[in-house]
Amino acid sequence: MTTATSYGAAHSAVLKEGKKIQIGGYDGLRSRNSVGLSRRHVSLFSVSIARPNAFIRAVSTPVKPETETKRSKVEIIKEHSNFIRYPLNEELLTDAPNINESATQIIKFHGSYQQYNRDERGARSYSFMLRTKNPCGKVPNKLYLTMDDLADQFGIGTLRLTTRQTFQLHGVLKKNLKTVMSSIIHSMGSTLGACGDLNRNVLAPAAPFARKDYQFAQQTADNIAALLTPQSGFYYDMWVDGEKIMSAEPPEVVKARNDNSHGTNFPDSPEPIYGTQFLPRKFKIAVTVPTDNSVHLLTNDVGVVVVTDADGEPQGFNLYVGGGMGRTHRLETTFPRLAEPLGYVPKEDILYAVKAIVVTQRENGRRDDRKYSRMKYLISSWGIEKFRSVVEQYYGKKFEPSRELPEWEFKSYLGWHEQGDGGLFCGLHVDSGRIGGEMKVTLREIIEKYNLDVRLTPNQNIILCGIRKAWKRPITTALAQAGLLQPKYVDPLNLTAMACPALPLCPLAITEAERGIPDILKRIRAVFEKVGLKYNESVVIRATGCPNGCARPYMAELGFVGDGPNSYQLWLGGTPNQTSLARTFMNKVKIHDLEKVLEPLFYNWKRKRQSKESFGDFTNRVGFETLQEWVEKWDGVVATRSTYNLRLFTDKDTYEKMDELAKLQNKTAHQLAMEVIRNYASAQQNGKGE
């Protein structure tokens, strides 16, 4: 059976000519030899359309099923788009500053969202946000300089680093879209698939280490990104008049894409993996090495972990599936979810295994209600065993048991590091990923002067790569003068904080995030000082303007999720290594009431935590009922006497007994020891001692 191309543009053209054709209804995606799936007959015909780049060689006319499957509006738009061209190609030619609803959905696949400034009253001033696609966060020197120029010439003068290792360029006018897009393409960049219902940017550790495992992870991410890149040419047709500007693909990528031995492909289709409908929703993949959770592995649809032998040689991969952050307020059937283990595959099979997972979601993910279209809902509905069984049919093999891995750590790569090849790299913290002003000017000067490539991190930071040791001092001085400080000089709260852009441009935002988080962090620092927490202590804080979770607030120790004007839903319980899901603690917390909630939480964390216990672990251990009680009964910080250092040393047996007793009271051994000493001293002073 052949699944073929979109008939929407052809249908429209024929109707304009007054001819009548009958086209059957859509009843889901089905490829030839699909495992356990029904077969349908199709009739084929060719339509030639005057519209440029719109020739359709084969059109599917499925037999109408007895009960037609309900589909979302976006699914119909995709079907009628002639492989993501129509009606965007026509809308771009109009003089209007905006594009229509269908084109707004289609342009996402090209890496852009239509926006308007919500701070302005009266007529809407439309613009477009462009997002690049940079597997592993790699940005060549030429592309960085081009993005810097475009931000000034056609944007709002700033660049933004995203949580998926890409750039966002805001404020581009419709009339300038083609100029900006073609400039990015000709500078070794792309925005293809940075948005839309397909595989998004593939994450990998940004650190340019010359280690086998890191380089293998990054190469794997590049190959997966290439495998799942659209093939029908719509992107280049639209922005560079059909000119193909693509580097040669590794033969293993081409082989895996074309392989249809297990019914994964649409034969004779311009999109062998995606077909006319692409995926039900966005799809996210991350690749990493053991211990390195800089990519927030478990938040992705697919997590890929390199497994090496004792000599550090890559042998294969552990796979994790079903992660995702988005949800809808007060709709319990939507939820954030962590990925769970799927199994292990040898290294030569990774592209086939990933393709099988993607096809399983393509064929079975919901297309009627986009709130439930992410793969996490399919796995939650089926269970991991059924999901694994179906994926194995498309993979053609059984998954091996997952290999045991060490504990995960969050790695930021901030500061100076040895690359391992004689060069250095320098990781720079960027508040909320926003590069502007003097920082932007200085970064450009350094990157241009020393001909540096850069990498973007999933924590909205930037890494300067390939620095000679002789350049370290002048670069450090120039960065410091522009406010780009070494991590030891940045407030620890800021180092791990993230926020989405939210207002004024995001149409989904309910309240502030990027513009609001600087004040939130300052107020939390003041609370830390008030309750006696040290400056070098920190918690992972994230803020988003809506429940979509773009800054991953559901993995934070303290997450702020916009749920009304100037109010947030508070989430607690994530962990610093990004392996635990936070839970809702309070709803509708007004921004001016933050201290009333946070003071008792941090005050009790300071006094009742166990040794080296993170805030997230503490909130999970104590429980939300106790936390809620503390907030409700809070009367303010109790004034304490000045403290003086008293060093205590004891034998191991005494310490272990003291530690065991302390844990029963939710205290540290030191806290209990000081309490015993204080009581003893008071008893002696009052004449009660023996």
XYZ file of C-alpha atoms in Angstrom:
690
model
C 0.000 0.000 0.000
C 1.306 3.452 -0.801
C 0.725 6.390 1.467
C 1.248 9.460 -0.636
C 1.423 13.181 -0.584
C -0.921 15.911 0.503
C -3.877 16.647 -1.690
C -4.955 19.922 -0.082
C -3.334 22.359 -2.502
C -4.449 20.297 -5.482
C -7.993 20.142 -4.152
C -8.061 23.929 -3.773
C -6.674 24.532 -7.256
C -9.131 22.179 -8.917
C -12.076 23.751 -7.128
C -10.977 27.192 -8.324
C -11.198 25.894 -11.880
C -14.748 24.742 -11.242
C -13.994 21.023 -11.447
C -15.451 18.631 -8.924
C -13.482 15.794 -7.397
C -14.374 13.480 -4.573
C -11.724 12.806 -1.926
C -12.246 10.277 0.812
C -11.705 11.024 4.486
C -8.497 10.502 6.386
C -8.400 7.570 8.800
C -4.916 7.715 10.234
C -1.374 7.154 9.065
C -0.561 3.731 7.701
C 2.623 2.680 5.945
C 3.250 -0.419 3.873
C 3.722 -3.615 5.893
C 2.810 -1.813 9.102
C 2.774 -4.388 11.854
C -0.679 -5.448 12.932
C -2.316 -2.578 11.057
C -5.148 -2.658 8.570
C -4.565 -2.310 4.817
C -6.501 0.076 2.595
C -6.735 0.553 -1.143
C -5.883 3.906 -2.669
C -6.286 5.379 -6.099
C -3.556 7.560 -7.551
C -3.718 10.468 -9.917
C -1.446 13.352 -10.813
C -2.306 17.005 -10.550
C -0.259 19.831 -12.024
C -0.723 23.186 -10.361
C 0.433 26.574 -11.591
C 1.599 27.549 -8.124
C 5.437 27.237 -8.013
C 6.928 24.276 -6.164
C 3.532 22.656 -5.812
C 3.656 19.763 -8.281
C 2.124 16.682 -6.696
C 3.126 13.337 -8.206
C 0.851 11.082 -6.180
C -2.228 11.765 -4.148
C -3.808 9.311 -1.752
C -7.571 8.863 -1.868
C -8.341 6.512 1.002
C -11.596 4.634 1.128
C -13.802 6.393 3.624
C -14.062 4.306 6.795
C -17.417 3.479 8.297
C -16.764 5.839 11.208
C -14.462 8.692 10.377
C -11.719 9.341 12.916
C -11.920 12.717 14.591
C -8.926 14.929 13.867
C -7.748 18.237 15.225
C -7.799 21.328 13.038
C -3.987 21.264 12.799
C -4.054 17.739 11.344
C -6.312 18.939 8.534
C -4.093 21.968 7.912
C -1.030 19.713 7.627
C -2.834 17.389 5.222
C -3.773 20.271 2.946
C -0.355 21.919 3.072
C 1.395 20.160 0.159
C 4.155 19.078 2.492
C 4.300 22.216 4.644
C 4.116 24.808 1.833
C 0.505 25.909 1.458
C -0.912 28.431 2.343
C 2.305 29.925 3.767
C 3.777 30.379 0.292
C 0.776 32.546 -0.664
C 0.530 34.421 2.632
C 4.156 35.558 2.443
C 3.361 37.380 -0.810
C 0.634 39.582 0.676
C 1.187 43.107 2.014
C -0.432 42.321 5.353
C 1.946 42.348 8.352
C 0.599 38.983 9.517
C -0.355 35.592 8.093
C -3.602 33.635 8.434
C -4.349 30.857 10.905
C -3.356 27.973 8.640
C -0.081 29.619 7.626
C 0.628 30.335 11.305
C 0.557 26.591 11.954
C 2.641 25.773 8.888
C 5.396 28.324 9.526
C 6.204 26.551 12.803
C 7.746 23.698 10.811
C 10.021 26.292 9.233
C 11.182 27.360 12.704
C 9.047 30.432 13.364
C 6.119 31.620 15.483
C 3.940 34.629 14.724
C 3.720 36.983 17.715
C 2.490 40.415 18.691
C 3.408 42.807 21.482
C 0.861 42.309 24.253
C 2.064 45.404 26.119
C 0.776 47.631 23.333
C -2.863 48.699 23.131
C -4.831 49.245 19.957
C -3.942 47.594 16.653
C -1.658 44.592 16.981
C 1.932 45.030 15.831
C 2.846 41.628 14.420
C 6.327 40.168 14.246
C 7.930 36.755 14.057
C 10.215 34.807 16.355
C 12.785 32.619 14.616
C 14.414 29.672 16.362
C 17.538 27.992 15.055
C 18.277 24.282 15.121
C 21.722 23.463 16.506
C 22.286 19.789 17.384
C 24.514 19.579 20.485
C 24.281 23.370 20.701
C 27.088 23.734 18.146
C 27.323 27.192 16.579
C 30.077 27.822 14.013
C 31.861 31.166 14.158
C 30.225 32.438 10.967
C 26.723 31.582 12.184
C 27.200 33.342 15.529
C 28.357 36.536 13.819
C 25.420 36.345 11.398
C 22.896 35.895 14.223
C 24.461 38.833 16.058
C 24.090 41.013 12.961
C 20.522 39.889 12.265
C 19.446 40.703 15.824
C 20.516 44.313 15.290
C 19.344 44.727 11.704
C 16.019 42.876 11.784
C 15.282 41.912 15.412
C 14.938 43.730 18.723
C 18.686 44.027 19.281
C 19.058 40.970 21.515
C 19.696 37.263 21.070
C 18.115 34.682 23.322
C 19.576 31.317 24.252
C 16.953 28.605 24.727
C 16.668 25.559 26.972
C 17.195 23.365 23.882
C 20.613 24.729 22.929
C 19.366 27.091 20.209
C 19.005 30.792 19.444
C 15.737 32.697 19.348
C 15.559 35.897 17.344
C 12.590 38.097 18.255
C 10.884 40.946 16.423
C 11.441 40.003 12.763
C 8.884 41.609 10.450
C 7.123 39.509 7.840
C 8.663 41.480 4.974
C 12.138 40.594 6.279
C 11.543 36.888 6.914
C 13.059 35.635 3.675
C 16.147 37.811 4.051
C 16.736 36.625 7.599
C 16.040 32.962 6.832
C 18.285 32.889 3.775
C 21.073 34.622 5.715
C 20.920 31.939 8.397
C 20.905 29.141 5.806
C 23.872 30.604 3.914
C 25.810 30.929 7.189
C 25.776 27.181 7.964
C 22.619 27.459 10.048
C 19.020 26.289 9.876
C 15.657 26.834 11.488
C 14.080 23.764 9.836
C 12.109 21.775 12.387
C 12.987 24.037 15.311
C 9.213 24.255 15.895
C 6.268 22.174 14.659
C 5.093 18.574 14.885
C 8.388 16.811 14.255
C 11.693 16.084 15.926
C 13.035 19.259 17.539
C 16.659 20.132 18.254
C 18.611 17.117 19.535
C 20.396 17.871 22.804
C 23.848 16.630 23.784
C 26.463 17.794 26.312
C 27.804 21.126 25.086
C 31.271 20.685 26.589
C 33.859 20.313 23.774
C 35.801 17.582 25.546
C 38.192 15.524 23.420
C 36.949 12.347 25.119
C 35.675 9.360 23.131
C 32.372 9.119 24.987
C 31.531 12.820 24.667
C 32.470 12.957 21.014
C 30.509 9.761 20.318
C 27.445 11.215 22.061
C 27.680 14.392 20.010
C 28.129 12.496 16.748
C 25.133 10.332 17.620
C 23.051 13.454 18.267
C 24.110 14.835 14.872
C 23.144 11.574 13.163
C 19.739 11.372 14.870
C 19.057 14.996 13.913
C 19.952 14.220 10.286
C 17.856 11.024 10.248
C 14.739 12.899 11.361
C 15.200 16.039 9.247
C 12.354 16.572 6.724
C 13.277 15.480 3.189
C 10.600 17.020 0.957
C 12.428 20.294 0.345
C 9.678 22.652 1.551
C 12.118 24.664 3.667
C 14.564 25.408 0.872
C 11.755 26.020 -1.629
C 10.372 28.729 0.614
C 13.485 30.576 1.740
C 16.250 30.066 -0.854
C 14.131 29.375 -3.958
C 14.784 25.645 -3.927
C 18.563 25.873 -3.606
C 19.811 22.824 -1.713
C 22.305 23.910 0.913
C 23.015 20.769 2.852
C 26.198 18.986 3.833
C 26.694 15.360 2.848
C 25.035 12.914 5.232
C 26.869 9.928 6.714
C 25.997 6.759 4.756
C 24.647 5.075 7.895
C 22.043 7.864 8.216
C 20.890 7.512 4.594
C 20.740 3.718 4.959
C 18.680 3.867 8.165
C 16.259 6.435 6.737
C 15.631 4.419 3.571
C 15.330 1.060 5.309
C 11.770 -0.257 5.221
C 12.342 -3.864 6.182
C 9.920 -3.527 9.106
C 7.254 -1.309 7.570
C 8.405 2.001 9.000
C 8.393 4.068 5.808
C 5.961 5.662 3.373
C 7.256 4.275 0.047
C 7.676 6.731 -2.830
C 6.817 9.649 -0.537
C 8.898 12.828 -0.350
C 8.740 12.278 3.428
C 9.599 8.594 3.974
C 9.383 8.829 7.772
C 6.908 11.662 8.336
C 4.408 11.259 5.492
C 1.884 14.032 4.907
C 0.900 14.369 8.559
C 4.288 14.405 10.277
C 4.006 13.614 14.011
C 1.023 14.231 16.308
C 3.007 16.835 18.302
C 6.555 18.018 18.919
C 9.132 15.341 19.664
C 12.266 15.835 21.767
C 15.446 13.760 21.972
C 18.568 14.108 24.127
C 21.846 12.177 24.019
C 24.407 12.101 26.817
C 27.070 10.088 28.652
C 26.776 8.471 32.103
C 26.706 10.914 35.076
C 26.268 13.984 32.797
C 22.707 15.262 33.128
C 23.377 18.674 31.632
C 20.731 17.756 29.016
C 17.896 17.102 31.510
C 17.650 13.633 30.005
C 14.408 12.414 31.590
C 12.329 15.364 30.342
C 12.622 14.200 26.715
C 10.448 11.926 24.591
C 13.583 9.858 24.012
C 16.721 9.831 26.133
C 19.848 8.168 24.725
C 22.815 7.331 26.983
C 26.177 6.116 25.680
C 27.370 2.920 27.367
C 31.123 2.253 27.228
C 33.396 -0.624 28.183
C 36.138 -0.468 30.824
C 38.482 1.222 28.333
C 36.000 3.978 27.512
C 35.065 2.552 24.110
C 31.368 3.103 23.237
C 29.474 -0.186 22.985
C 25.823 0.791 22.829
C 23.054 2.865 24.364
C 20.468 2.788 27.127
C 17.159 4.214 25.904
C 14.563 6.078 27.971
C 11.118 7.084 26.690
C 8.066 9.112 27.653
C 9.338 12.322 29.211
C 7.611 15.661 28.705
C 6.862 18.855 30.615
C 3.712 20.424 29.163
C 0.379 20.379 30.980
C -2.838 22.405 31.347
C -3.837 24.131 34.587
C -6.514 22.352 36.637
C -6.797 19.519 34.120
C -5.486 16.489 35.999
C -5.440 14.344 32.866
C -2.509 16.463 31.654
C 0.746 16.216 33.552
C 4.523 16.472 33.393
C 6.221 13.078 33.210
C 9.713 11.601 33.478
C 11.031 9.194 30.864
C 11.427 5.570 31.913
C 13.852 2.842 30.762
C 13.054 1.100 27.484
C 16.155 -1.074 27.099
C 19.628 -1.318 25.597
C 20.720 -1.476 21.938
C 24.180 -2.026 20.415
C 25.739 1.098 18.957
C 25.197 0.106 15.301
C 21.427 -0.127 15.888
C 20.740 3.244 17.473
C 19.277 4.948 14.377
C 16.938 2.013 13.710
C 15.796 1.928 17.343
C 15.104 5.676 17.437
C 13.270 5.463 14.121
C 11.116 2.628 15.496
C 10.169 4.748 18.520
C 9.285 7.718 16.311
C 7.158 5.550 14.012
C 5.326 4.019 16.981
C 4.362 7.525 18.096
C 3.533 8.562 14.517
C 1.143 5.654 14.071
C -0.452 5.605 17.526
C -0.173 9.053 19.101
C -3.471 10.891 19.410
C -4.353 13.266 16.597
C -7.797 14.317 17.797
C -6.856 16.416 20.842
C -3.464 18.115 20.909
C -3.451 18.324 24.709
C -2.891 14.558 24.722
C -0.752 14.126 21.616
C 2.716 13.872 23.167
C 4.228 10.403 23.390
C 4.133 10.500 27.200
C 0.343 10.088 27.066
C 0.602 7.115 24.714
C 3.012 5.376 27.099
C 0.916 6.313 30.133
C -2.126 4.802 28.400
C -0.451 1.651 27.102
C 2.123 1.000 29.786
C 5.812 0.522 29.045
C 5.522 -3.204 28.266
C 3.012 -2.771 25.438
C 4.915 0.226 24.109
C 8.167 -1.756 24.101
C 6.465 -4.633 22.284
C 5.166 -2.407 19.483
C 8.499 -0.585 19.111
C 10.284 -3.950 18.868
C 8.099 -4.886 15.888
C 9.242 -1.767 14.003
C 12.819 -2.264 15.246
C 12.835 -5.924 14.255
C 14.601 -7.042 17.420
C 14.093 -7.384 21.144
C 15.641 -4.752 23.377
C 18.301 -6.009 25.758
C 18.022 -5.147 29.472
C 19.267 -1.653 30.331
C 22.838 -1.473 31.553
C 23.437 -0.239 35.089
C 24.590 3.373 35.271
C 26.127 5.555 38.017
C 24.230 8.406 39.690
C 23.379 11.450 37.579
C 24.892 14.886 38.208
C 23.901 18.249 36.792
C 26.913 19.771 35.032
C 26.883 23.425 34.033
C 30.391 23.715 32.510
C 30.647 27.302 33.690
C 34.112 28.803 34.105
C 37.395 27.696 32.535
C 38.078 24.054 31.612
C 40.664 21.997 29.742
C 39.270 20.547 26.528
C 41.793 17.703 26.489
C 43.329 18.678 23.155
C 45.562 21.479 24.429
C 42.847 24.122 24.228
C 40.505 25.650 26.797
C 36.819 26.388 26.874
C 35.008 28.981 28.964
C 31.391 28.600 30.060
C 29.564 31.883 30.647
C 26.389 32.361 32.667
C 23.723 34.435 30.884
C 20.714 35.496 32.983
C 17.612 33.948 31.375
C 19.679 33.411 28.230
C 19.208 37.012 27.087
C 22.284 38.460 25.314
C 22.085 42.201 24.841
C 23.761 45.531 25.491
C 27.440 45.619 26.385
C 27.494 41.852 26.902
C 26.433 41.310 23.293
C 29.003 43.768 21.945
C 31.856 42.236 23.944
C 30.948 38.654 23.078
C 30.927 39.516 19.410
C 34.311 41.248 19.635
C 35.903 38.255 21.382
C 34.325 35.627 19.106
C 35.310 37.592 16.011
C 38.836 38.542 17.146
C 39.853 35.025 18.198
C 37.771 33.227 15.527
C 35.995 31.131 18.169
C 33.198 28.645 17.686
C 30.589 28.575 20.443
C 28.178 26.111 21.984
C 24.871 26.750 23.692
C 23.821 24.815 26.783
C 20.396 23.507 27.868
C 20.625 25.913 30.822
C 20.593 28.979 28.549
C 24.326 29.598 28.848
C 27.093 29.916 26.260
C 30.494 28.249 25.913
C 33.448 29.777 24.053
C 35.466 26.932 22.503
C 39.005 26.349 21.278
C 40.734 29.047 23.320
C 44.527 29.055 23.416
C 46.015 29.290 26.890
C 47.750 32.566 26.007
C 44.332 34.118 25.333
C 42.849 33.277 28.726
C 43.897 36.445 30.566
C 42.833 39.047 27.946
C 39.532 37.213 27.338
C 38.812 36.987 31.086
C 39.483 40.720 31.497
C 37.267 41.693 28.556
C 34.424 39.459 29.740
C 34.546 40.835 33.297
C 34.359 44.410 32.031
C 31.136 43.490 30.209
C 29.598 41.857 33.293
C 30.265 38.286 32.177
C 31.815 37.128 35.431
C 33.398 33.884 36.527
C 30.832 31.690 38.321
C 32.337 32.328 41.758
C 31.326 35.988 41.389
C 27.707 35.247 40.344
C 24.956 34.763 42.929
C 24.538 30.967 43.299
C 20.753 31.387 42.998
C 21.205 32.867 39.527
C 23.565 30.155 38.295
C 20.882 27.450 38.080
C 17.791 29.636 37.577
C 15.873 29.629 34.291
C 12.863 31.441 32.866
C 10.908 31.406 29.612
C 10.388 34.649 27.602
C 6.656 34.887 28.521
C 5.289 38.434 28.284
C 5.157 40.563 26.232
C 5.560 38.411 23.099
C 4.458 34.879 23.923
C 0.725 34.502 23.183
C 0.371 31.740 25.796
C 1.838 33.652 28.736
C -0.455 34.352 31.671
C 2.087 36.331 33.665
C 5.760 37.356 33.742
C 8.749 34.997 33.717
C 11.925 36.392 32.115
C 11.101 39.968 33.118
C 9.960 38.895 36.572
C 12.630 36.432 37.687
C 15.399 38.982 38.463
C 13.235 40.525 41.199
C 12.102 37.084 42.425
C 15.731 35.974 42.816
C 16.653 39.147 44.713
C 13.736 38.631 47.082
C 14.660 34.991 47.653
C 18.243 36.047 48.396
C 16.857 38.477 50.991
C 14.809 35.638 52.532
C 17.961 33.484 52.657
C 19.753 36.219 54.584
C 16.810 36.754 56.910
C 16.556 33.087 57.925
C 20.308 32.620 58.204
C 21.147 30.615 55.085
C 24.673 31.118 53.776
C 25.446 32.976 50.569
C 26.960 29.918 48.902
C 23.796 27.861 49.427
C 21.306 27.601 46.610
C 18.146 26.002 45.269
C 17.169 25.323 41.651
C 14.556 27.947 40.715
C 12.583 28.042 37.447
C 9.819 30.366 36.265
C 7.384 30.095 33.362
C 4.549 32.362 32.315
C 2.179 29.460 31.623
C 1.897 25.699 32.335
C 3.604 24.618 29.083
C 6.831 24.271 31.043
C 9.358 25.637 28.537
C 11.901 26.397 31.303
C 11.243 22.993 32.926
C 9.756 24.315 36.206
C 8.448 20.837 37.031
C 12.039 19.678 37.604
C 12.895 22.595 39.888
C 13.339 22.540 43.640
C 11.180 25.661 43.548
C 9.104 26.169 40.421
C 6.955 29.198 39.573
C 4.252 28.473 36.968
C 2.087 31.400 35.922
C -1.588 30.774 36.695
C -3.041 34.291 36.660
C -2.102 37.967 36.451
C 0.814 38.455 38.877
C 0.253 35.032 40.441
C 1.959 31.663 40.305
C 1.399 28.046 41.075
C 4.325 26.869 43.244
C 5.955 23.496 42.617
C 8.343 21.844 45.078
C 10.405 18.672 45.169
C 12.698 18.574 42.163
C 16.336 17.750 42.852
C 19.635 19.402 41.851
C 20.603 16.494 39.583
C 17.315 16.818 37.635
C 16.036 13.279 38.207
C 12.915 13.923 40.334
C 9.607 15.445 39.361
C 8.300 18.313 41.466
C 4.677 18.429 42.667
C 2.133 21.202 43.037
C 2.408 22.822 46.460
C 0.180 25.918 46.250
C -2.050 27.598 43.669
C -2.637 31.275 42.953
C 0.212 32.663 45.054
C 0.282 36.390 44.409
C 3.693 37.804 43.642
C 3.550 40.199 46.613
C 2.901 37.269 48.987
C 5.995 35.237 48.121
C 7.807 35.943 51.391
C 4.847 34.675 53.442
C 5.266 31.286 51.770
C 9.019 31.099 51.286
C 10.208 32.342 54.700
C 8.812 29.388 56.705
C 10.003 26.888 54.093
C 13.580 28.136 54.025
C 13.645 28.812 57.775
C 12.759 25.196 58.547
C 15.068 23.853 55.849
C 17.915 25.751 57.513
C 17.142 24.266 60.936
C 15.728 20.801 60.263
C 17.577 19.471 57.251
C 19.877 16.497 57.384
C 23.544 16.737 56.483
C 23.955 18.158 52.961
C 20.235 17.670 52.280
C 19.046 19.714 49.306
C 15.907 21.824 49.567
C 14.092 19.519 47.120
C 14.999 16.386 49.061
C 14.024 18.120 52.307
C 10.539 19.054 51.039
C 9.971 15.500 49.819
C 11.099 13.954 53.120
C 9.111 16.294 55.366
C 5.961 16.076 53.258
C 3.629 18.736 51.892
C 1.186 18.580 54.812
C 3.906 19.640 57.235
C 5.142 22.312 54.848
C 1.596 23.664 54.514
C 1.212 23.750 58.283
C 4.426 25.725 58.646
C 3.194 28.286 56.123
C -0.223 28.626 57.762
C 1.201 29.082 61.277
C 4.130 31.288 60.318
C 4.679 34.235 62.667
C 8.004 35.396 61.310
C 11.643 34.593 61.922
C 12.408 33.978 65.602
C 15.172 36.252 66.842
C 18.213 34.169 67.747
C 21.214 34.889 69.914
C 24.589 35.518 68.348
C 26.451 32.273 67.730
C 30.109 31.489 68.280
C 32.062 28.663 66.763
C 32.570 25.614 68.987
C 34.520 22.812 67.319
C 33.428 19.326 68.261
C 35.390 16.119 67.743
C 34.291 12.651 68.809
C 34.972 8.983 68.135
C 33.152 7.167 65.310
C 30.889 5.107 67.580
C 29.628 8.176 69.469
C 29.082 10.097 66.239
C 27.051 7.275 64.674
C 24.841 6.992 67.762
C 24.333 10.766 67.820
C 23.554 10.784 64.089
C 20.995 7.993 64.496
C 19.247 9.846 67.330
C 19.309 13.086 65.359
C 17.602 11.529 62.343
C 14.703 10.443 64.535
C 14.144 14.137 65.316
C 14.730 15.365 61.745
C 17.970 17.036 62.852
C 21.633 16.768 61.996
C 24.107 15.249 64.446
C 25.670 18.681 64.900
C 22.308 20.296 65.685
C 21.508 17.640 68.273
C 24.972 17.890 69.828
C 24.620 21.665 70.176
C 21.171 21.198 71.736
C 22.586 18.732 74.283
C 25.456 21.084 75.142
C 23.102 24.059 75.453
C 20.781 22.119 77.792
C 23.702 20.851 79.827
C 25.151 24.348 80.196
C 21.773 25.744 81.246
C 21.306 22.962 83.803
C 24.728 23.605 85.313
C 24.073 27.332 85.478
C 20.749 26.735 87.245
C 22.354 24.424 89.800
C 20.672 21.305 88.475
C 23.831 19.522 87.448
C 25.026 16.535 89.425
